[in-house]
Coordinates of C-alpha atoms in Angstrom, one line a residue:
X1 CA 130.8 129.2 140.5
X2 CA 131.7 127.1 143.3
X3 CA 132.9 123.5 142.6
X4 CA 130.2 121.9 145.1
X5 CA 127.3 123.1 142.5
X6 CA 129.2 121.9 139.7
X7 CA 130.0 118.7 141.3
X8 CA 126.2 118.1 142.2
X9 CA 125.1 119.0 138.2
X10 CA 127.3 116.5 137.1
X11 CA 125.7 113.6 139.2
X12 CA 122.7 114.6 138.2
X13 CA 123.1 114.1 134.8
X14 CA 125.0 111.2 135.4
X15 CA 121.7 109.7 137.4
X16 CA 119.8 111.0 134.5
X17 CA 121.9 109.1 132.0
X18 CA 121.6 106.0 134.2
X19 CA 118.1 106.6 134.4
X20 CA 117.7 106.6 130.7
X21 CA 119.8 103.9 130.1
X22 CA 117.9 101.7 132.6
X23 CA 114.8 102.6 130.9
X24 CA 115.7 101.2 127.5
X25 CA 114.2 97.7 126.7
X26 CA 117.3 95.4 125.9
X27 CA 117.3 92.7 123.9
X28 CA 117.7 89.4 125.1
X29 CA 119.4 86.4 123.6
X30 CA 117.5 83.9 122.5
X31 CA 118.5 80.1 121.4
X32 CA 118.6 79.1 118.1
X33 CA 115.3 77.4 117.0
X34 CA 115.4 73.4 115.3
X35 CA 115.2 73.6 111.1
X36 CA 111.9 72.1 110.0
X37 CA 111.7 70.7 106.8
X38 CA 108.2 69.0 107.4
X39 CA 107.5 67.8 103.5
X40 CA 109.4 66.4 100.3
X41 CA 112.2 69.0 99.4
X42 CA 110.4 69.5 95.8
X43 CA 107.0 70.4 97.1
X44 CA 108.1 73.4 99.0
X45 CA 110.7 75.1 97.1
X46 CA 112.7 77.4 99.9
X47 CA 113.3 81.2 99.4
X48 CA 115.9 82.7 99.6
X49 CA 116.8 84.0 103.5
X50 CA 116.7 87.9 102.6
X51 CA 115.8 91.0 104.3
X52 CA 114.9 92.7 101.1
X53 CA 111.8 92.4 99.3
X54 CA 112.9 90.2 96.2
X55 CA 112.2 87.1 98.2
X56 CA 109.1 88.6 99.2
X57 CA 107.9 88.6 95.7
X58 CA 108.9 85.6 94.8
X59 CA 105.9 83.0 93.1
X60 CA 107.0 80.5 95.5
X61 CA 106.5 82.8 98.6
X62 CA 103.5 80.4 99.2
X63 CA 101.9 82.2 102.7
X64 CA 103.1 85.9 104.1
X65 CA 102.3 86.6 107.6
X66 CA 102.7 89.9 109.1
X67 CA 103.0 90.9 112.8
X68 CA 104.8 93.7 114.9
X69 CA 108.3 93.3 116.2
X70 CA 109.5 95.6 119.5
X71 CA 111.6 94.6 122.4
X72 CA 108.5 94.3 124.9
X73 CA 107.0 91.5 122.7
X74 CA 109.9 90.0 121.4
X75 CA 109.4 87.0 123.4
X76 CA 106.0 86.1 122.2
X77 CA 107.1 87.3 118.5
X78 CA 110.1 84.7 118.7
X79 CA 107.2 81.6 119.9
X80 CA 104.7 82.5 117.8
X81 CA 106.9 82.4 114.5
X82 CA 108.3 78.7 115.8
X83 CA 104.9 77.5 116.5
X84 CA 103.8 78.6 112.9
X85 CA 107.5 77.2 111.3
X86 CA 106.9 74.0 113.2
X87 CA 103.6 73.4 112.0
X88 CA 103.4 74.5 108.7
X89 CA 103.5 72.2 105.5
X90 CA 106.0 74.0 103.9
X91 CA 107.8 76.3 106.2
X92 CA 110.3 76.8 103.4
X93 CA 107.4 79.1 101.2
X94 CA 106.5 81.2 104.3
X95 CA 107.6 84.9 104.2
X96 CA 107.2 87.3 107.5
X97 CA 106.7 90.9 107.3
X98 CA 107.7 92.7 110.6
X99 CA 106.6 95.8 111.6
X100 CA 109.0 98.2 113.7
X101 CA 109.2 101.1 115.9
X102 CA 111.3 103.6 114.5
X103 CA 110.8 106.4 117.1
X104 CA 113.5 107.7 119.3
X105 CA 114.3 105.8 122.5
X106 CA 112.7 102.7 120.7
X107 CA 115.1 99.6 120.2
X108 CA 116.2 99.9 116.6
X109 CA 114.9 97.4 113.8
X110 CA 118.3 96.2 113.1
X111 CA 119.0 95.1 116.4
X112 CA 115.4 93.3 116.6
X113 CA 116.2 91.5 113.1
X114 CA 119.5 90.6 114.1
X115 CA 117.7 88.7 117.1
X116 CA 115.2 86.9 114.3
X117 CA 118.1 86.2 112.1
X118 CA 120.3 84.6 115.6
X119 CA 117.3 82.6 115.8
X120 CA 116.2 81.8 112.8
X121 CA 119.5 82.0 110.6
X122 CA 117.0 80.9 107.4
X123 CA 114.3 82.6 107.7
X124 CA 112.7 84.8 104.6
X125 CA 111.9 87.8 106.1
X126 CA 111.6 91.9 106.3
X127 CA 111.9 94.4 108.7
X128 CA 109.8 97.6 108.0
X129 CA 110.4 100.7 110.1
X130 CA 106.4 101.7 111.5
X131 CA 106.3 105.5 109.1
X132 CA 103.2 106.2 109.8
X133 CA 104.0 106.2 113.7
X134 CA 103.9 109.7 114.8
X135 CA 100.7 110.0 112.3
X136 CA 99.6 107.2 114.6
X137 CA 100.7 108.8 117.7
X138 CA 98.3 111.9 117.0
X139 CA 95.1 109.7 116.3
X140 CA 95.5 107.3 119.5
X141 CA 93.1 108.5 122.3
X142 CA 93.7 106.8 126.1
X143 CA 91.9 103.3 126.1
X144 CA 91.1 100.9 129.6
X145 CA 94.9 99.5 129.1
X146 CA 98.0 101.5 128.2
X147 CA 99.8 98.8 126.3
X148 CA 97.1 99.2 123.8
X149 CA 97.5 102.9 123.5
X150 CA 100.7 101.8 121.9
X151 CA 101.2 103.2 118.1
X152 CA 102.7 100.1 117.5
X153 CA 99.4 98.6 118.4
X154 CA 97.5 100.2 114.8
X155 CA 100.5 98.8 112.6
X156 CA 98.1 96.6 111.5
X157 CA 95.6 99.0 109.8
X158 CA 98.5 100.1 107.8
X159 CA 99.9 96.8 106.4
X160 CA 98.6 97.7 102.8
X161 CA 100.7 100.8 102.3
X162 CA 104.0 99.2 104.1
X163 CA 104.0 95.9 101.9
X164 CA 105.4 95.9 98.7
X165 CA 102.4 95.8 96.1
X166 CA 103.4 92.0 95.0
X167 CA 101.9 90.9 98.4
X168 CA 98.3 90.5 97.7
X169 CA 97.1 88.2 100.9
X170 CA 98.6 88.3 104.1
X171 CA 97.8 86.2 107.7
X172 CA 98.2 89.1 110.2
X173 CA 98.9 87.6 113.5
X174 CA 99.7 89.0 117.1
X175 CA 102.7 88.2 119.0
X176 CA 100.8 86.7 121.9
X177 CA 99.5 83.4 119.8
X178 CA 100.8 80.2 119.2
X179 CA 99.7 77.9 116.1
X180 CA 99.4 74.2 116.4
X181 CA 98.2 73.2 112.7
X182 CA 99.4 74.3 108.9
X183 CA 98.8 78.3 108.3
X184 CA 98.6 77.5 104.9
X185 CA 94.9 76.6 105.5
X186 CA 94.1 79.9 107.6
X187 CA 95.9 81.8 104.4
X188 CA 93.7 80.0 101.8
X189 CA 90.3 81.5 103.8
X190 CA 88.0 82.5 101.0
X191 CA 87.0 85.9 101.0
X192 CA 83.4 86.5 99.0
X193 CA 83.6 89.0 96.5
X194 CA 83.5 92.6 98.8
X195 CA 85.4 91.0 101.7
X196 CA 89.0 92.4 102.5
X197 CA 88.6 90.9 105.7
X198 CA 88.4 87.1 107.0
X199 CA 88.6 86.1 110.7
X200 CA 87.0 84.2 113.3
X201 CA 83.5 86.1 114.1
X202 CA 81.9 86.0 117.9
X203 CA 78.0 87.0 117.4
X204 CA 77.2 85.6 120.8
X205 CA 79.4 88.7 122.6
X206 CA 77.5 91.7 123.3
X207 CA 78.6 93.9 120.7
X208 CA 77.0 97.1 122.4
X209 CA 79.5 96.7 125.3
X210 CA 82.3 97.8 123.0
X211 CA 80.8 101.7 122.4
X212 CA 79.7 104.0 124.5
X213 CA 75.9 105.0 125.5
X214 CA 76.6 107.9 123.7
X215 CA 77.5 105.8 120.4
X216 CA 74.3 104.2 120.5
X217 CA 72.4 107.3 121.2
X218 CA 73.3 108.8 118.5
X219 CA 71.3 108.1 115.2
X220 CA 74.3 109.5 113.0
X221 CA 76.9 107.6 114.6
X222 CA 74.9 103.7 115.5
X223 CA 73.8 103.9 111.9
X224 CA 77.0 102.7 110.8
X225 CA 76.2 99.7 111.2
X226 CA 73.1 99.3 109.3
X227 CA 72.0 98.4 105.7
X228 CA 75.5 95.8 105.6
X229 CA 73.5 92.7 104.3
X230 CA 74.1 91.1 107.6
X231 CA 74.6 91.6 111.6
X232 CA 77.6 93.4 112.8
X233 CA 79.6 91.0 114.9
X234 CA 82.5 91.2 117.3
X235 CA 85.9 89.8 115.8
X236 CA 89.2 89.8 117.5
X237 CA 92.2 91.8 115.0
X238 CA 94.6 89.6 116.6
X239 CA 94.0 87.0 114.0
X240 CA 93.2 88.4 110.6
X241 CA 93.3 87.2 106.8
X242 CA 93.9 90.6 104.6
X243 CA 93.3 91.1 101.1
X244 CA 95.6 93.7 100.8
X245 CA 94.5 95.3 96.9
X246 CA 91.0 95.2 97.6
X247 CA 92.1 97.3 101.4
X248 CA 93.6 99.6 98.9
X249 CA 90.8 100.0 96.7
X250 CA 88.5 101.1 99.2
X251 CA 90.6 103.1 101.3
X252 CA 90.2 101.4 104.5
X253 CA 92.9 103.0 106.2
X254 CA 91.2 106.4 105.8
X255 CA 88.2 105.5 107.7
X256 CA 89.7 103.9 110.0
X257 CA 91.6 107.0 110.7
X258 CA 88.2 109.1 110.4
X259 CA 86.8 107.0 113.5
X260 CA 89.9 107.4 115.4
X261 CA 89.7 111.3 114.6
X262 CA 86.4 111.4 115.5
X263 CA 86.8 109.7 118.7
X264 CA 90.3 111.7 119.7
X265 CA 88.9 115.7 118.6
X266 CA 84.7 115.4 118.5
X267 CA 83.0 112.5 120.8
X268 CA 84.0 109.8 122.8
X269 CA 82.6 106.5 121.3
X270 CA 84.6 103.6 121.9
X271 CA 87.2 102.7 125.1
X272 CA 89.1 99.6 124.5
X273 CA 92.7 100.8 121.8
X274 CA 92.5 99.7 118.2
X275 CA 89.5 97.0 118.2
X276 CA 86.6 99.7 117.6
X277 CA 87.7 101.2 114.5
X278 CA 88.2 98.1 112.9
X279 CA 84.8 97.0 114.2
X280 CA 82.9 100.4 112.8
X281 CA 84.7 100.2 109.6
X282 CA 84.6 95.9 109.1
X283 CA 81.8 94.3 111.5
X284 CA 79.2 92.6 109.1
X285 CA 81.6 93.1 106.2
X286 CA 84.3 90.2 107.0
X287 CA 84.2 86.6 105.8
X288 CA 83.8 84.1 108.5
X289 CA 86.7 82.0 109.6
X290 CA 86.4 79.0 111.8
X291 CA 87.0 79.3 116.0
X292 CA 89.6 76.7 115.8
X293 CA 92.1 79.9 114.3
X294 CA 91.4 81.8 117.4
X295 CA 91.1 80.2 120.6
X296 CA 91.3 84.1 122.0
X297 CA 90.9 85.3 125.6
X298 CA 93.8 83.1 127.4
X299 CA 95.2 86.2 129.1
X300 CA 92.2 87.0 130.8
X301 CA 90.8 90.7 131.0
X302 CA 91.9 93.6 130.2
X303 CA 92.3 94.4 134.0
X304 CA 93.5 91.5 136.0
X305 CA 94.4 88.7 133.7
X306 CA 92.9 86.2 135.7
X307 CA 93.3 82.4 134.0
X308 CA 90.8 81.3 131.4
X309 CA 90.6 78.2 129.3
X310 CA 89.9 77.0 126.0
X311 CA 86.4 77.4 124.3
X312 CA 84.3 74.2 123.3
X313 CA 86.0 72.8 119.7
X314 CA 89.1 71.9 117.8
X315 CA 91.9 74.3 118.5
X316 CA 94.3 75.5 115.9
X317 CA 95.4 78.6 117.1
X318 CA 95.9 80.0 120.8
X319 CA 95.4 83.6 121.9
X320 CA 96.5 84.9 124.7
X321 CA 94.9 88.0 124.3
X322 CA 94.1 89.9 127.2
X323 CA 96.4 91.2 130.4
X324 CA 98.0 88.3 131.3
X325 CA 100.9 87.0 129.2
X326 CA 102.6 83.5 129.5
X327 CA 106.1 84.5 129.8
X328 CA 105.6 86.9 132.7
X329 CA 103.3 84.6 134.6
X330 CA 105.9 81.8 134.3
X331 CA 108.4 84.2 135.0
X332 CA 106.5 85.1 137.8
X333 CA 105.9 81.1 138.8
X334 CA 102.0 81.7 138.6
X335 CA 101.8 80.1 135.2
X336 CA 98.0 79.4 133.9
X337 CA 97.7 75.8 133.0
X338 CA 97.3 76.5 129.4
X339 CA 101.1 78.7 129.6
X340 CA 103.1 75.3 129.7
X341 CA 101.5 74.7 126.0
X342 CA 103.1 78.4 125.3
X343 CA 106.5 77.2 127.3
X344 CA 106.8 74.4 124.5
X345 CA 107.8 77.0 122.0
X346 CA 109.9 79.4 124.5
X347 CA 112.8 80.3 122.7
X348 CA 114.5 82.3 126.2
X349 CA 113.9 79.6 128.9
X350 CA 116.6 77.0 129.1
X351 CA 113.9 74.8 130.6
X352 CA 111.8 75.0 127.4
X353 CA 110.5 71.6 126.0
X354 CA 111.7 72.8 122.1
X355 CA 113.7 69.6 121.5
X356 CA 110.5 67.5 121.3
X357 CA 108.7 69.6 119.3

């Protein structure tokens, strides 16, 4: 062989390499985020800052919150766990559980807790690699937006077989909120006796609109929803209260994963990622949780995340569910009026306002 065709074979993998390279999500270095001790030292005895799970089982672990951690969300992770640190009445007690990508080309957990740990140098938390991923992976059919064909997207529905057992409630949140009161009062949601659910419920949406004709056409499949004491409702899983033994007990996870199987290899019945399964297996099931914990919708639609505002009420919690995110639209410098109370909690942006928090 001549040396011009080896010459050209090695600058191809060399673009291939770069390629590769290029398309890994690096993470960024965030500042280090203000200590909050916002009540008397003996009220809120602190745990201890671990990654394991002896901390996590501690009887002074007071609220556990669980969310996702990846390099794409990072950002919003980073905010979201300042807003709730800065607000809470004893930061100290609260524990997060992160859930991980552990796939290959996937930013490795350790590197994503060594960013929460840069920022957040006493923090009580965990990093769980996502097992159940490729399971996930298999399950997941294409939905109106690709970020929320995402495995990492259905971590949530397996929360109760990644926790250790000692965790019996848990606030899951997304990474695209910000809290501005205590969420020890959103933990302490009463759930009635058969509830493993609690959030905010929306029976004023048309719940139709989120399964197909065909769905509703069928007797087998719409009946689902009958004979649950009450009216199936649509509720947002981006801001969820979990009773994780009683999820156990009844084996949610397995019919959530019969929808999804049903929907991937038989008919199609839903369109919009992880919301319908939830929906078929929980909708008229859940305990109600007021608005004020999910003030959803901020990043508009699912297709051009045009600005939207609040909803009439109190506001506790703010959502920016939807396409639009508040760090790429300030990035951008077409911030939504609502994204400078977002920017408040920016832990990347020298120009945040985190100082007067």
């Amino acid at each position: 062989m001549s040396r011009a065709p080896i010459l050209l074979l090695a600058l191809l993998l060399c673009a291939a390499g770069a390629v590769a390279a290029a398309a890994k999500t690096t993470v960024p270095k965030f500042r280090e985020a203000p200590h909050f001790t916002n009540s008397p030292a003996a009220r809120c005895p602190p745990l201890l800052a671990s990654s394991g799970a002896d901390a996590a089982c501690s009887p002074d672990a007071a609220v556990h919150v669980a969310m996702t951690l990846d390099a794409s969300y990072l950002r919003g992770t980073m905010a979201a766990v300042l807003s709730v640190l800065r607000h809470a009445s004893c930061p100290e007690s609260v524990y997060f559980h992160f859930l991980a990508s552990s796939s290959s080309g996937s930013t490795p957990p350790a590197e994503l807790a060594g960013a929460v740990r840069g920022s957040f140098p006493s923090l009580a938390f965990r990093v769980y690699p996502f097992v159940d991923e490729s399971r996930v992976a298999g399950l997941i059919s294409a939905s109106v937006r690709g970020a929320l064909d995402r495995p990492l997207n259905y971590a949530r529905s397996y929360l109760a077989s990644t926790l250790p057992h000692c965790v019996r409630r848990v606030v899951y949140l997304d990474s695209d909120v910000i809290l501005t009161d205590d969420i020890a009062s959103l933990a302490a949601t009463p759930l009635h006796a058969d509830a493993a659910v609690a959030a905010p419920e929306y029976c004023g949406a048309n719940f139709t609109a989120y399964f197909t004709p065909g769905f509703w056409a069928s007797p087998s499949l719409s009946s689902t929803f009958r004979g649950r004491g009450r009216r199936a409702c649509y509720f947002n899983t981006g801001v969820m209260v979990l009773d994780l033994p009683r999820w156990r007990r009844a084996g949610y996870t397995a019919q959530i994963e019969a929808w999804m199987e049903l929907q991937r290899r038989v008919v199609r019945i839903y369109e919009l990622g992880s919301l319908p399964p939830f929906l078929l297996v929980f909708a008229g099931r859940i305990a109600a949780v007021d608005h004020r914990w999910n003030q959803h919708g901020l990043g508009g639609d699912n297709y051009r995340g045009l600005c939207r505002g609040l909803h009439a009420g109190p506001v506790s919690l703010l959502h920016w569910s939807g396409k639009g995110k508040p760090w790429d639209r300030l990035d951008a410098g077409r911030p939504c009026p609502l994204d400078a109370v977002w920017a408040k909690y920016d832990l990347l942006r020298p120009d945040a306002g985190i100082e007067s928090l």
